[in-house]
PDB file of C-alpha atoms in Angstrom:
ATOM      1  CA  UNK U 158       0.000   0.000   0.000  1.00 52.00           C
ATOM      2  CA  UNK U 159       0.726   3.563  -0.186  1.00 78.00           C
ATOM      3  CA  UNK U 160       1.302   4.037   3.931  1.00 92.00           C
ATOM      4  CA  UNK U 161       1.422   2.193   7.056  1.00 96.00           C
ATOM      5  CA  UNK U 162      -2.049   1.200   7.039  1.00 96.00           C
ATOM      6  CA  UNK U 163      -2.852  -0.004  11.129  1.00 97.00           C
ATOM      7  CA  UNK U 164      -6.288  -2.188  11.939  1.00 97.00           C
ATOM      8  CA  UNK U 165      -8.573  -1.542  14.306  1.00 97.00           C
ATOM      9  CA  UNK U 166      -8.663   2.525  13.451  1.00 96.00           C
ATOM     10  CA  UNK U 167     -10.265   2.228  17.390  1.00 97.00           C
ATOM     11  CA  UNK U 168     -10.959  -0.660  19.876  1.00 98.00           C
ATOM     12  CA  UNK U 169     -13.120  -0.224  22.672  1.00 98.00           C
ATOM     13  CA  UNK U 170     -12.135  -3.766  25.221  1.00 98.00           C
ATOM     14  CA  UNK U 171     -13.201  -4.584  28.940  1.00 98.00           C
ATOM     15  CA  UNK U 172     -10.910  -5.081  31.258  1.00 98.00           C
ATOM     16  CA  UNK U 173      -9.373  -8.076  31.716  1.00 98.00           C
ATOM     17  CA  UNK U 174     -10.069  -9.132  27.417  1.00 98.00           C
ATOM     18  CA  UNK U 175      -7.177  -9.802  24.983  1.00 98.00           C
ATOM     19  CA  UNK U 176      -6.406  -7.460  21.905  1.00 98.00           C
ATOM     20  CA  UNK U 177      -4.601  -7.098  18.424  1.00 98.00           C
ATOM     21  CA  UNK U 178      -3.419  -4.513  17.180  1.00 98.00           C
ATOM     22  CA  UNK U 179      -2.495  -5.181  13.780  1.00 98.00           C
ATOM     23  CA  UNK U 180       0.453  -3.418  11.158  1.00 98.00           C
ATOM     24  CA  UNK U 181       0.486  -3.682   7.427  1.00 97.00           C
ATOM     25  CA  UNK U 182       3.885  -1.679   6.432  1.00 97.00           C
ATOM     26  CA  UNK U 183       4.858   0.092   3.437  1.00 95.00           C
ATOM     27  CA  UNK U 184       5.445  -2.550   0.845  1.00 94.00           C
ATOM     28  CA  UNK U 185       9.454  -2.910   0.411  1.00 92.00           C
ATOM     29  CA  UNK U 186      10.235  -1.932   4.006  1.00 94.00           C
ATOM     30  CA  UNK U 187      12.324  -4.411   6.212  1.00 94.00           C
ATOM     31  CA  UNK U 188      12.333  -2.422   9.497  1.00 94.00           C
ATOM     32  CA  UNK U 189       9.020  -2.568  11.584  1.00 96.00           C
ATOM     33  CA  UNK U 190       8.332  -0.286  15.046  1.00 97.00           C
ATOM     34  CA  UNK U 191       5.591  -0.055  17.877  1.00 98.00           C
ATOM     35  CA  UNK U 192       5.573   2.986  19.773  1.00 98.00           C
ATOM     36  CA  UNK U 193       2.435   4.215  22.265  1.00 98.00           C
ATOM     37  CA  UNK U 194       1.625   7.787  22.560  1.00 95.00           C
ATOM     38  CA  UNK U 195      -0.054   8.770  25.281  1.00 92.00           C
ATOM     39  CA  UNK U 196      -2.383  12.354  24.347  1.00 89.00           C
ATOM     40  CA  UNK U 197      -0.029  15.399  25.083  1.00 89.00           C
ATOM     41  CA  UNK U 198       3.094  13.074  24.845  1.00 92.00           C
ATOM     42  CA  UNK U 199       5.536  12.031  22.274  1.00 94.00           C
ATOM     43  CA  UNK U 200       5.785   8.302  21.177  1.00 95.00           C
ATOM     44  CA  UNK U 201       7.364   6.192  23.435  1.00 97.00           C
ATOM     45  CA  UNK U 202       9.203   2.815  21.802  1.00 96.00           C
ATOM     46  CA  UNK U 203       7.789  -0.247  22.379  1.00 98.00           C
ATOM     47  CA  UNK U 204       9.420  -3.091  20.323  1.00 97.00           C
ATOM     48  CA  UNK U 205      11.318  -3.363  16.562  1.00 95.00           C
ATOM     49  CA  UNK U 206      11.590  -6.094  13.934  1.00 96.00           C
ATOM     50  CA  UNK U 207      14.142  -6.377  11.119  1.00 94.00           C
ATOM     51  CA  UNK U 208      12.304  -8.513   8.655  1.00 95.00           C
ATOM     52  CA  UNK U 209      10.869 -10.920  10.836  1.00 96.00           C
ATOM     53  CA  UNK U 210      13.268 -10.911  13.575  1.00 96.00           C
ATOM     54  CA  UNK U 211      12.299  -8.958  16.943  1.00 96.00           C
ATOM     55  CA  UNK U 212      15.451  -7.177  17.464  1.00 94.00           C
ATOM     56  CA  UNK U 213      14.514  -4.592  20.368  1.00 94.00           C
ATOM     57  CA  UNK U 214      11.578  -5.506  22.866  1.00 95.00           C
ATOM     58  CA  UNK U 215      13.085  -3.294  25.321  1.00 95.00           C
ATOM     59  CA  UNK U 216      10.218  -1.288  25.601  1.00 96.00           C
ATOM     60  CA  UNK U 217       7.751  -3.754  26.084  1.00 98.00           C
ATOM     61  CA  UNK U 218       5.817  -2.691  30.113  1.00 96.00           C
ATOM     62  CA  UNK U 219       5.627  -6.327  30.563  1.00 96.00           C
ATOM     63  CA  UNK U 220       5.110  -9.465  29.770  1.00 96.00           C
ATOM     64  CA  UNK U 221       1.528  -9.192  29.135  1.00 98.00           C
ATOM     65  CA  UNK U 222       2.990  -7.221  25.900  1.00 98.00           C
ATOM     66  CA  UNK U 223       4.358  -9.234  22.581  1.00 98.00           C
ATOM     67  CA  UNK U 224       3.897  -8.509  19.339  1.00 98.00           C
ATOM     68  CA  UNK U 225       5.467 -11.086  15.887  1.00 98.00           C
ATOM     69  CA  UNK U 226       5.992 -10.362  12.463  1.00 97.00           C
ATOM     70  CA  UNK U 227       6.423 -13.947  11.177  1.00 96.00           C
ATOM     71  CA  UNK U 228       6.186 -13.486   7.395  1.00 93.00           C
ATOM     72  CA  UNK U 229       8.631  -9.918   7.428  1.00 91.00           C
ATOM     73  CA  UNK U 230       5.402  -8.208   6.695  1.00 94.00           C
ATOM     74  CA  UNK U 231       2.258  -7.611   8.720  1.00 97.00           C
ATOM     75  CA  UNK U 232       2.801  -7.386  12.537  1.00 98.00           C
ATOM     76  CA  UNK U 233       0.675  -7.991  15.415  1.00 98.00           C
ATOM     77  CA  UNK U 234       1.209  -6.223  18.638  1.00 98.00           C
ATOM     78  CA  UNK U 235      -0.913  -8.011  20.994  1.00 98.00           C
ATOM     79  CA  UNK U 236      -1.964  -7.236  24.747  1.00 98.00           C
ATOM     80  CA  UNK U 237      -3.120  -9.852  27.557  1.00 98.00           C
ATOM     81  CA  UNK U 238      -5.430  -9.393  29.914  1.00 98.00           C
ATOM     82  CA  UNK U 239      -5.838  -5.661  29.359  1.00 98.00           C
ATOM     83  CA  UNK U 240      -6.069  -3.027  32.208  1.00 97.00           C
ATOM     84  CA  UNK U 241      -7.337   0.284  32.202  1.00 97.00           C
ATOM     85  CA  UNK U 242      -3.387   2.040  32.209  1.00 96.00           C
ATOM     86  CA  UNK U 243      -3.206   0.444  28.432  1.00 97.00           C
ATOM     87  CA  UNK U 244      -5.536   2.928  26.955  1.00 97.00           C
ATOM     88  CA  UNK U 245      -3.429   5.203  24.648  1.00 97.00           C
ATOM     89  CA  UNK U 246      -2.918   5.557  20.673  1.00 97.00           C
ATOM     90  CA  UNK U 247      -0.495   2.743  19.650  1.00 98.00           C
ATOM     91  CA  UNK U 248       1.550   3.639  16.118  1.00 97.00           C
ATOM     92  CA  UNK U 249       3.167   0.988  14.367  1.00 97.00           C
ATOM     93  CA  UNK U 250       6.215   2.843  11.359  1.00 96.00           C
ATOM     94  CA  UNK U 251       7.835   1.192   9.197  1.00 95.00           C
ATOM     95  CA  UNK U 252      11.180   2.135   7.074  1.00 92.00           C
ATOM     96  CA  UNK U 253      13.669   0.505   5.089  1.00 90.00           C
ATOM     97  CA  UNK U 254      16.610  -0.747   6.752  1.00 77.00           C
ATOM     98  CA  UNK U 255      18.171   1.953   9.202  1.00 68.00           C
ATOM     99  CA  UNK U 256      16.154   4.657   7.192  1.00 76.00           C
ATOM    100  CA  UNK U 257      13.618   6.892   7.869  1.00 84.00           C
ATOM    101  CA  UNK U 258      11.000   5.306   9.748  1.00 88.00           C
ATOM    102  CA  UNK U 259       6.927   6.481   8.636  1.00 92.00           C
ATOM    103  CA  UNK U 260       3.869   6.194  10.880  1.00 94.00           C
ATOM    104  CA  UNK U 261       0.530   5.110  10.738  1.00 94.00           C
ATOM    105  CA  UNK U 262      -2.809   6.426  11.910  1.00 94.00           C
ATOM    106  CA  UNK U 263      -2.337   4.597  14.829  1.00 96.00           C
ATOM    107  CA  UNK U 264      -4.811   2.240  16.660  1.00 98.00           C
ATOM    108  CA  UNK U 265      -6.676   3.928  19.785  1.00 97.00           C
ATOM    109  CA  UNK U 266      -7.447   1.584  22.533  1.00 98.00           C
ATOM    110  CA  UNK U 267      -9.617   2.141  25.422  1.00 98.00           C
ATOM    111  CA  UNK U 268     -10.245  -0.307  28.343  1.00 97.00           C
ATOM    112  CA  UNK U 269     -13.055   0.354  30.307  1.00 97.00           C
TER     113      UNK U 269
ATOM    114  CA  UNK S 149      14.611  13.858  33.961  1.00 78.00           C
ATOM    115  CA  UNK S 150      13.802  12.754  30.366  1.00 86.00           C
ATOM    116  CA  UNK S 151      16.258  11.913  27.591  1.00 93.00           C
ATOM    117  CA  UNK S 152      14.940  14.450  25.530  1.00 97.00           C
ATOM    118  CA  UNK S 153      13.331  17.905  26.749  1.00 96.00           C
ATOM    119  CA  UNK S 154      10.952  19.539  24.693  1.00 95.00           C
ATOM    120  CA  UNK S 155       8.853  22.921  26.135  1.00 89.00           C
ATOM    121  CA  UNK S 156       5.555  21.712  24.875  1.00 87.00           C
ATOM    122  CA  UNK S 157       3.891  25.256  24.535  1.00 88.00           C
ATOM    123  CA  UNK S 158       1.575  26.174  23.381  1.00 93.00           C
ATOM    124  CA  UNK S 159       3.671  28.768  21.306  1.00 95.00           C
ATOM    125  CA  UNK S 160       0.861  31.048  18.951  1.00 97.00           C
ATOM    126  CA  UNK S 161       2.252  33.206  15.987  1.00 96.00           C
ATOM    127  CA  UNK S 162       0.714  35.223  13.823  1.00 97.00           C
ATOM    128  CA  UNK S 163       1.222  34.397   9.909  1.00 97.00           C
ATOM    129  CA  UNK S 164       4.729  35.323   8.288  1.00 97.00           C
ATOM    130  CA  UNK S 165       6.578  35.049  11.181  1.00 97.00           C
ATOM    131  CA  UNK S 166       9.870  33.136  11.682  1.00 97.00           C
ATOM    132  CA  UNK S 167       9.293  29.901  14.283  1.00 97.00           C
ATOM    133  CA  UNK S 168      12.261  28.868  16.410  1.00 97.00           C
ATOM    134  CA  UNK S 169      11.298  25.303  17.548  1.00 97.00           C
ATOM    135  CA  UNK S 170      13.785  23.633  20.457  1.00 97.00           C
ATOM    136  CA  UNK S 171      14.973  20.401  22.005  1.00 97.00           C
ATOM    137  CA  UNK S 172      17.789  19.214  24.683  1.00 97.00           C
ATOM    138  CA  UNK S 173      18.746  15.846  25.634  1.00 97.00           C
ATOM    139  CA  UNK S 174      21.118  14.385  27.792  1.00 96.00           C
ATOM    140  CA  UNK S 175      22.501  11.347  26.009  1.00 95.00           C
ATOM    141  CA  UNK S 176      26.076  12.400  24.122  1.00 94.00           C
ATOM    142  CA  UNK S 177      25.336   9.101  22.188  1.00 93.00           C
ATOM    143  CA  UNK S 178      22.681  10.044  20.118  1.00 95.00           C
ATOM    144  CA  UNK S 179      23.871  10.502  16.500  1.00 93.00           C
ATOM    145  CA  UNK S 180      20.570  11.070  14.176  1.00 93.00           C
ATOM    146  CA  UNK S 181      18.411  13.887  14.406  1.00 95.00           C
ATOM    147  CA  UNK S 182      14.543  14.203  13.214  1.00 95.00           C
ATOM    148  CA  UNK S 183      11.425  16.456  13.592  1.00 97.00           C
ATOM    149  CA  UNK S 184       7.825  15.162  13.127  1.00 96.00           C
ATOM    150  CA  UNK S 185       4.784  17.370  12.370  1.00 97.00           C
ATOM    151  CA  UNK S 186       1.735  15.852  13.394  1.00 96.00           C
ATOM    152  CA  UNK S 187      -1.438  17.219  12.493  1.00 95.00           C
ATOM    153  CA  UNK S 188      -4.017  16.471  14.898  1.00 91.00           C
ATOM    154  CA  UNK S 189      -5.401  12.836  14.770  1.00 87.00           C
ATOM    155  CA  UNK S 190      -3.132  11.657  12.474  1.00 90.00           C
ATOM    156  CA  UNK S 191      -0.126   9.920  12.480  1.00 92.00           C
ATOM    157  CA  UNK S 192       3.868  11.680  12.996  1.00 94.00           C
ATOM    158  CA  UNK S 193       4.973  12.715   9.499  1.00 93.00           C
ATOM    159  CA  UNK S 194       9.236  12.912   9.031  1.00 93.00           C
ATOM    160  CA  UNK S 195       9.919  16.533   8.174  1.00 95.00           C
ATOM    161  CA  UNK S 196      13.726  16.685   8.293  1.00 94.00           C
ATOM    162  CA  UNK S 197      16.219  14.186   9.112  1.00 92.00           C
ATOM    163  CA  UNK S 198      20.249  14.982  10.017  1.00 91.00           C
ATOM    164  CA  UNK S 199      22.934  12.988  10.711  1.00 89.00           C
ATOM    165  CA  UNK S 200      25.742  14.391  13.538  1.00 85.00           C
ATOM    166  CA  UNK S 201      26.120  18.537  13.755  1.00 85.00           C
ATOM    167  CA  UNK S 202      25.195  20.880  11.303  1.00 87.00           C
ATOM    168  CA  UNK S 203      22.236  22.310   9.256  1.00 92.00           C
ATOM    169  CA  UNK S 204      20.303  21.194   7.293  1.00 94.00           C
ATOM    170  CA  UNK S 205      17.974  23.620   4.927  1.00 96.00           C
ATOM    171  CA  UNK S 206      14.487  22.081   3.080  1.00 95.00           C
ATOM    172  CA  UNK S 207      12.370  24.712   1.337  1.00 97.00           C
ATOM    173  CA  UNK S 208      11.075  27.362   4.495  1.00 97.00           C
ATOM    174  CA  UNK S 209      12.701  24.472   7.232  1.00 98.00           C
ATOM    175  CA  UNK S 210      15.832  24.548   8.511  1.00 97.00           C
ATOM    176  CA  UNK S 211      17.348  22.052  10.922  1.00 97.00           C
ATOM    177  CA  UNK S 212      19.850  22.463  13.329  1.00 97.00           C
ATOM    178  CA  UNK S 213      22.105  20.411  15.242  1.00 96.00           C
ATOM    179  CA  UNK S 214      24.534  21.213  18.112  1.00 95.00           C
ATOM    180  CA  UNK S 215      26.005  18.114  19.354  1.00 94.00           C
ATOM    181  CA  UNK S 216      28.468  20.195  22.144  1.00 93.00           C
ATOM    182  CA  UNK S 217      25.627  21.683  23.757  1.00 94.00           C
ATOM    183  CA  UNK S 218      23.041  18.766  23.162  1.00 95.00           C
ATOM    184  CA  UNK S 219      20.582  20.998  21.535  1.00 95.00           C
ATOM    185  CA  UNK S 220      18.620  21.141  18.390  1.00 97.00           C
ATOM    186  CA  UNK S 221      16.922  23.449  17.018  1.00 97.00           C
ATOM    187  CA  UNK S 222      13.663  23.832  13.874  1.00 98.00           C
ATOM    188  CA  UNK S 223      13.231  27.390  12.314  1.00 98.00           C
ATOM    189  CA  UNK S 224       9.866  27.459   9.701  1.00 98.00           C
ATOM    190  CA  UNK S 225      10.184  31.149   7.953  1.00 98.00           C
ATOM    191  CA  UNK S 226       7.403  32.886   6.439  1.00 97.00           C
ATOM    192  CA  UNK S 227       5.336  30.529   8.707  1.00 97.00           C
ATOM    193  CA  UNK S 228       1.592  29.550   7.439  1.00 97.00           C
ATOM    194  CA  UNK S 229      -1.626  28.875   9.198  1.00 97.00           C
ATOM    195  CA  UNK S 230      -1.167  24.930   7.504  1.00 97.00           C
ATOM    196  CA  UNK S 231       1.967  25.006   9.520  1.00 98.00           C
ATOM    197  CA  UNK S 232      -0.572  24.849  12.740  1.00 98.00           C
ATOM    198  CA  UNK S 233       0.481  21.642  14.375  1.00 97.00           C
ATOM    199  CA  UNK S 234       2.368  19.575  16.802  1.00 97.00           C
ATOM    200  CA  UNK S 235       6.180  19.320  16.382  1.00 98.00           C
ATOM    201  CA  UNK S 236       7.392  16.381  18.097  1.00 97.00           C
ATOM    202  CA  UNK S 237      11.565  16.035  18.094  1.00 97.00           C
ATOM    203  CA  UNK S 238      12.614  12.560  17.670  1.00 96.00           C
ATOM    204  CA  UNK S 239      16.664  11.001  17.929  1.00 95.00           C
ATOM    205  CA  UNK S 240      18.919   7.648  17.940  1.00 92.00           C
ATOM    206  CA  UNK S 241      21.754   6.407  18.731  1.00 91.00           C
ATOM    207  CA  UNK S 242      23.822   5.448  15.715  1.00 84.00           C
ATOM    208  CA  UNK S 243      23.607   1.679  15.083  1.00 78.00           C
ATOM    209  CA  UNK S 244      20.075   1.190  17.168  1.00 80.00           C
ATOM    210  CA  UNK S 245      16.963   1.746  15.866  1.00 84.00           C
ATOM    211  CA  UNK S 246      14.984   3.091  18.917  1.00 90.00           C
ATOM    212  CA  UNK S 247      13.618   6.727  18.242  1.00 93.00           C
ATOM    213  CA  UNK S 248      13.283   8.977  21.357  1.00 95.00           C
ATOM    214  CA  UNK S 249      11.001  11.714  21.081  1.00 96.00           C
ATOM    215  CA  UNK S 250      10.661  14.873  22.720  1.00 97.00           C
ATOM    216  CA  UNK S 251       7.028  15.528  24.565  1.00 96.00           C
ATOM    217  CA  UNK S 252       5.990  17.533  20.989  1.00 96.00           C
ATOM    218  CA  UNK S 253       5.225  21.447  21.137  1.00 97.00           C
ATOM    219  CA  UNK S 254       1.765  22.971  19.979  1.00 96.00           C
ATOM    220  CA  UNK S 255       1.924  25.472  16.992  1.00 97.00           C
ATOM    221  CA  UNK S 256      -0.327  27.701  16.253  1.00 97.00           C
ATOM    222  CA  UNK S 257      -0.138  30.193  12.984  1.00 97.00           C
ATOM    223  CA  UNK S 258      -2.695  33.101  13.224  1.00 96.00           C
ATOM    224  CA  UNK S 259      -3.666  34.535   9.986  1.00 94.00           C
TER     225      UNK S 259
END
């Protein structure tokens, strides 16, 4: 596609549910990123995948967090057991390798 | 105290005006230097991307870097209201592929 194009635009769970988050990256690019953004705050890294390698889950919170890309394409970021603190706008960018990375629309998630 | 400081405004200017926008951080390491615009709901868009010190000019933006002091600086000249948005200032260490952004600062242009 021409973008990042992220699925669910916005997810509305209850507490406790599981979620996906799903990434489709600009066709061609290698280099896959999660961030969260929280409103009034920059993005904050969450995990990155060369090709279908996880190379940087650093920024995971916890283990309730993982996300795969097993094909080097789409990614899914997905969250366990869901609490209310995991409500924010999550951006998935893409680039090619070690270049300039370009966002998505992001996925807003609300637990309630 | 965050990696990178950004004041997040709001900053309001009217139309025509030159735009100074500003970030610090702490880590010496970081070698690549980006701003975002990000309109509101939508996603971070790159605007300008250096490598190490220096400027870096594209069309009314002009990015600079000053590794000895840590600072960074976006000018926008003859500034237009479709410049109204959120800057966010974004960085990496050379080799990693981590960005870390600033906390974004709130532009408005007044016609």
């Amino acid at each position: 596609g021409a973008g990042v194009s992220q699925s669910p635009r916005y997810k509305v769970t209850k507490r406790g549910q599981d979620v996906a988050l799903r990434c489709d990256p600009i066709s061609g690019h290698v280099s896959l990123y999660w961030y969260r953004q929280a409103l009034g705050q920059g993005p904050e890294f969450l995990t990155y995948f060369n090709y279908e390698a996880q190379q940087d889950k650093s920024g995971l919170p916890n283990d309730r967090f993982s996300a795969e890309r097993p094909e080097g394409s789409i990614s899914t970021l997905t969250i366990q057991r869901t609490e209310q603190r995991d409500s924010a706008m999550y951006r998935c960018a893409s680039s090619l390798e070690g270049g300039k990375a370009f966002f998505g629309q992001g996925t807003r998630l609300t637990v309630v | 105290q965050k990696e990178v400081e950004q004041d997040p405004g709001p900053l309001s200017v009217p139309e025509g005006a030159i735009v100074s926008l500003n970030c610090t951080y702490s880590n010496s390491a970081f070698q690549y230097f980006m701003w975002y615009r990000q309109y509101s709901r939508k996603g971070p868009e790159l605007l300008m991307y250096t490598y190490s010190s220096g400027n870096k000019e594209d069309g009314r933006f002009t990015a600079q870097v000053d590794k000895s002091s840590k600072y960074i600086s976006l000018f926008i000249r003859d500034s237009q209201p479709s410049d109204s948005a959120t800057y966010l200032c974004a960085m990496r260490v050379g080799g990693a592929q981590k960005l870390v952004f600033g906390q974004g600062t709130r532009l408005t242009i007044n016609p």
